[in-house]
Amino acid sequence: MSERYTVISADCHAGADLLDYRPYLEKKYLDEFDAWARAYVNPFADLAAEDAARNWDSDRRLAELAADGIVAEVVYPNTVPPFFPSGSLTAGPPSQADYELRWAGLRAHNRWLADFCARAPGRRAGVAQIMLNVPEDAADEIRRVREAGLTGGVLVPGVPPGAPVPALHSPVYEPIWAACEEYDVPVNHHGGSGAPGLEPDPAALAVFIVEVAWYSHRALWHLIFGGVFERHPRLRFVLSEQGADWIPGVLDTLDYFYARYRGDPSTAEAKFGGPAAERLSLTPSEYFARNCWVGATFMKPNETPLRHRIGVDKIMWGSDYPHDEGTHPYSREALRRSYADVDPAENRAMFAGNAAAVYGFDLAALRPVAERHGPAVEEIAEPLTAVPEGATSPVFAPEIIRRAW
């Protein structure tokens, strides 16, 4: 029998159909939810199409992922939670006036997600959602979702320019970081978060695509220079669906600034950054090595050669199911395109081992499923020579060398 890989997607998305969130809301919000739902117009075509059921149809989802060679998944949000104008990833922090209802909506999603994950024991690690407006509320929810069995950790939103909440480096968020470290809850920061709102203008939309990942990257240096990793050495921080090729260059840049901050006090860098750097005992690249992981969704062929600079033990592959830019139903081909010439031991780490370490998947329990559905080692070792017809993921795009931020 051929040896097969266990493949865990560290980046998938799910959510309830709009009205299916209703049973998970507190009773005092039901009348407002009914009025909101009657007036709501879904802005996302993919959530109104027949395939939208992939977000909440557990049996269909398991079957499609298994056919794609994937045996377990980390589940980020996708559909629109109650009282939100759009998906929560890109909605941004609410005003204080909107906070109560949106917070109720996110808690309803977290309750739904716990039930959804329980339908496939050991095969789903659900990522709970929080808000930054009231850090004490967020810390309470972190404790609750951990007790409810959500093992995917918590999704910390970014802070766009002009947001009604402080930047991520602010000490006001200390209750959140402390709760995550105390309860061993991974902190996830997903691409799309922290960017300014979309504008219905061709140039603005094009600029958004260019800049959206960079706005998510900002969380890394905010947490480093905000001293979060210094104060919480056991905190696990995952940067998901933001690419991976930017990491080596950015770490070099952050280390450069750190050295300047700690160097000659007469320099401009030291005058600006010295007080923050003096509180740090490690360099930025050392904090990354200790505290950070990469949800390297559909890692592209030009990124794979950087794996040793990033850290083979830091990279977690993801399919981005069920998004159009995801690799489904060609995940096996995507793995061949990027990992054909990689040592199988390294592939085992990036395909499953690292995700198991971060999110608590039991590889031994997943092994029988992988023996039925996982891709064979020799299959992945065969270079992909032709892109599947209809494949839309960036992993299949012609290789273009782009300079990382």
mmCIF file with all atom_site columns, C-alpha atoms in Angstrom, residues 8 11 18 32 59 61 66 68 133-134 170 181 196 203 215 244 252 267 278 301 309 335 347 352 367 378 388 404:
data_model
loop_
_atom_site.group_PDB
_atom_site.id
_atom_site.type_symbol
_atom_site.label_atom_id
_atom_site.label_alt_id
_atom_site.label_comp_id
_atom_site.label_asym_id
_atom_site.label_entity_id
_atom_site.label_seq_id
_atom_site.pdbx_PDB_ins_code
_atom_site.Cartn_x
_atom_site.Cartn_y
_atom_site.Cartn_z
_atom_site.occupancy
_atom_site.B_iso_or_equiv
_atom_site.pdbx_formal_charge
_atom_site.auth_seq_id
_atom_site.auth_comp_id
_atom_site.auth_asym_id
_atom_site.auth_atom_id
_atom_site.pdbx_PDB_model_num
ATOM 1  C CA . ILE A 1 8   ? -5.029  19.400 7.328   1.00 0.00 ? 8   ILE A CA 1
ATOM 2  C CA . ASP A 1 11  ? -7.508  27.854 6.392   1.00 0.00 ? 11  ASP A CA 1
ATOM 3  C CA . LEU A 1 18  ? -28.667 33.803 7.756   1.00 0.00 ? 18  LEU A CA 1
ATOM 4  C CA . GLU A 1 32  ? -34.496 43.029 16.371  1.00 0.00 ? 32  GLU A CA 1
ATOM 5  C CA . ASP A 1 59  ? -21.938 16.052 5.320   1.00 0.00 ? 59  ASP A CA 1
ATOM 6  C CA . ARG A 1 61  ? -18.373 19.555 3.321   1.00 0.00 ? 61  ARG A CA 1
ATOM 7  C CA . ALA A 1 66  ? -12.131 14.160 1.618   1.00 0.00 ? 66  ALA A CA 1
ATOM 8  C CA . ASP A 1 68  ? -9.815  16.700 -2.289  1.00 0.00 ? 68  ASP A CA 1
ATOM 9  C CA . ASN A 1 133 ? -14.319 47.509 21.684  1.00 0.00 ? 133 ASN A CA 1
ATOM 10 C CA . VAL A 1 134 ? -14.534 46.078 25.218  1.00 0.00 ? 134 VAL A CA 1
ATOM 11 C CA . SER A 1 170 ? -2.279  49.439 22.696  1.00 0.00 ? 170 SER A CA 1
ATOM 12 C CA . GLU A 1 181 ? -2.076  32.694 27.111  1.00 0.00 ? 181 GLU A CA 1
ATOM 13 C CA . PRO A 1 196 ? -9.866  50.458 4.969   1.00 0.00 ? 196 PRO A CA 1
ATOM 14 C CA . ALA A 1 203 ? -9.251  52.216 -8.995  1.00 0.00 ? 203 ALA A CA 1
ATOM 15 C CA . TYR A 1 215 ? -2.795  45.907 6.259   1.00 0.00 ? 215 TYR A CA 1
ATOM 16 C CA . ALA A 1 244 ? 4.453   33.926 2.944   1.00 0.00 ? 244 ALA A CA 1
ATOM 17 C CA . ASP A 1 252 ? 15.129  41.620 8.196   1.00 0.00 ? 252 ASP A CA 1
ATOM 18 C CA . THR A 1 267 ? 19.807  58.838 15.715  1.00 0.00 ? 267 THR A CA 1
ATOM 19 C CA . GLU A 1 278 ? 14.232  49.005 25.461  1.00 0.00 ? 278 GLU A CA 1
ATOM 20 C CA . PRO A 1 301 ? 5.707   27.705 -6.100  1.00 0.00 ? 301 PRO A CA 1
ATOM 21 C CA . ARG A 1 309 ? 14.091  31.098 5.971   1.00 0.00 ? 309 ARG A CA 1
ATOM 22 C CA . LEU A 1 335 ? 0.217   20.389 -3.601  1.00 0.00 ? 335 LEU A CA 1
ATOM 23 C CA . ASN A 1 347 ? 5.841   18.092 3.659   1.00 0.00 ? 347 ASN A CA 1
ATOM 24 C CA . ALA A 1 352 ? -0.400  18.488 8.993   1.00 0.00 ? 352 ALA A CA 1
ATOM 25 C CA . ARG A 1 367 ? -4.515  8.475  10.247  1.00 0.00 ? 367 ARG A CA 1
ATOM 26 C CA . GLU A 1 378 ? 4.602   9.525  -4.768  1.00 0.00 ? 378 GLU A CA 1
ATOM 27 C CA . PRO A 1 388 ? -6.387  21.822 -14.450 1.00 0.00 ? 388 PRO A CA 1
ATOM 28 C CA . ALA A 1 404 ? 7.702   41.254 -1.002  1.00 0.00 ? 404 ALA A CA 1
#
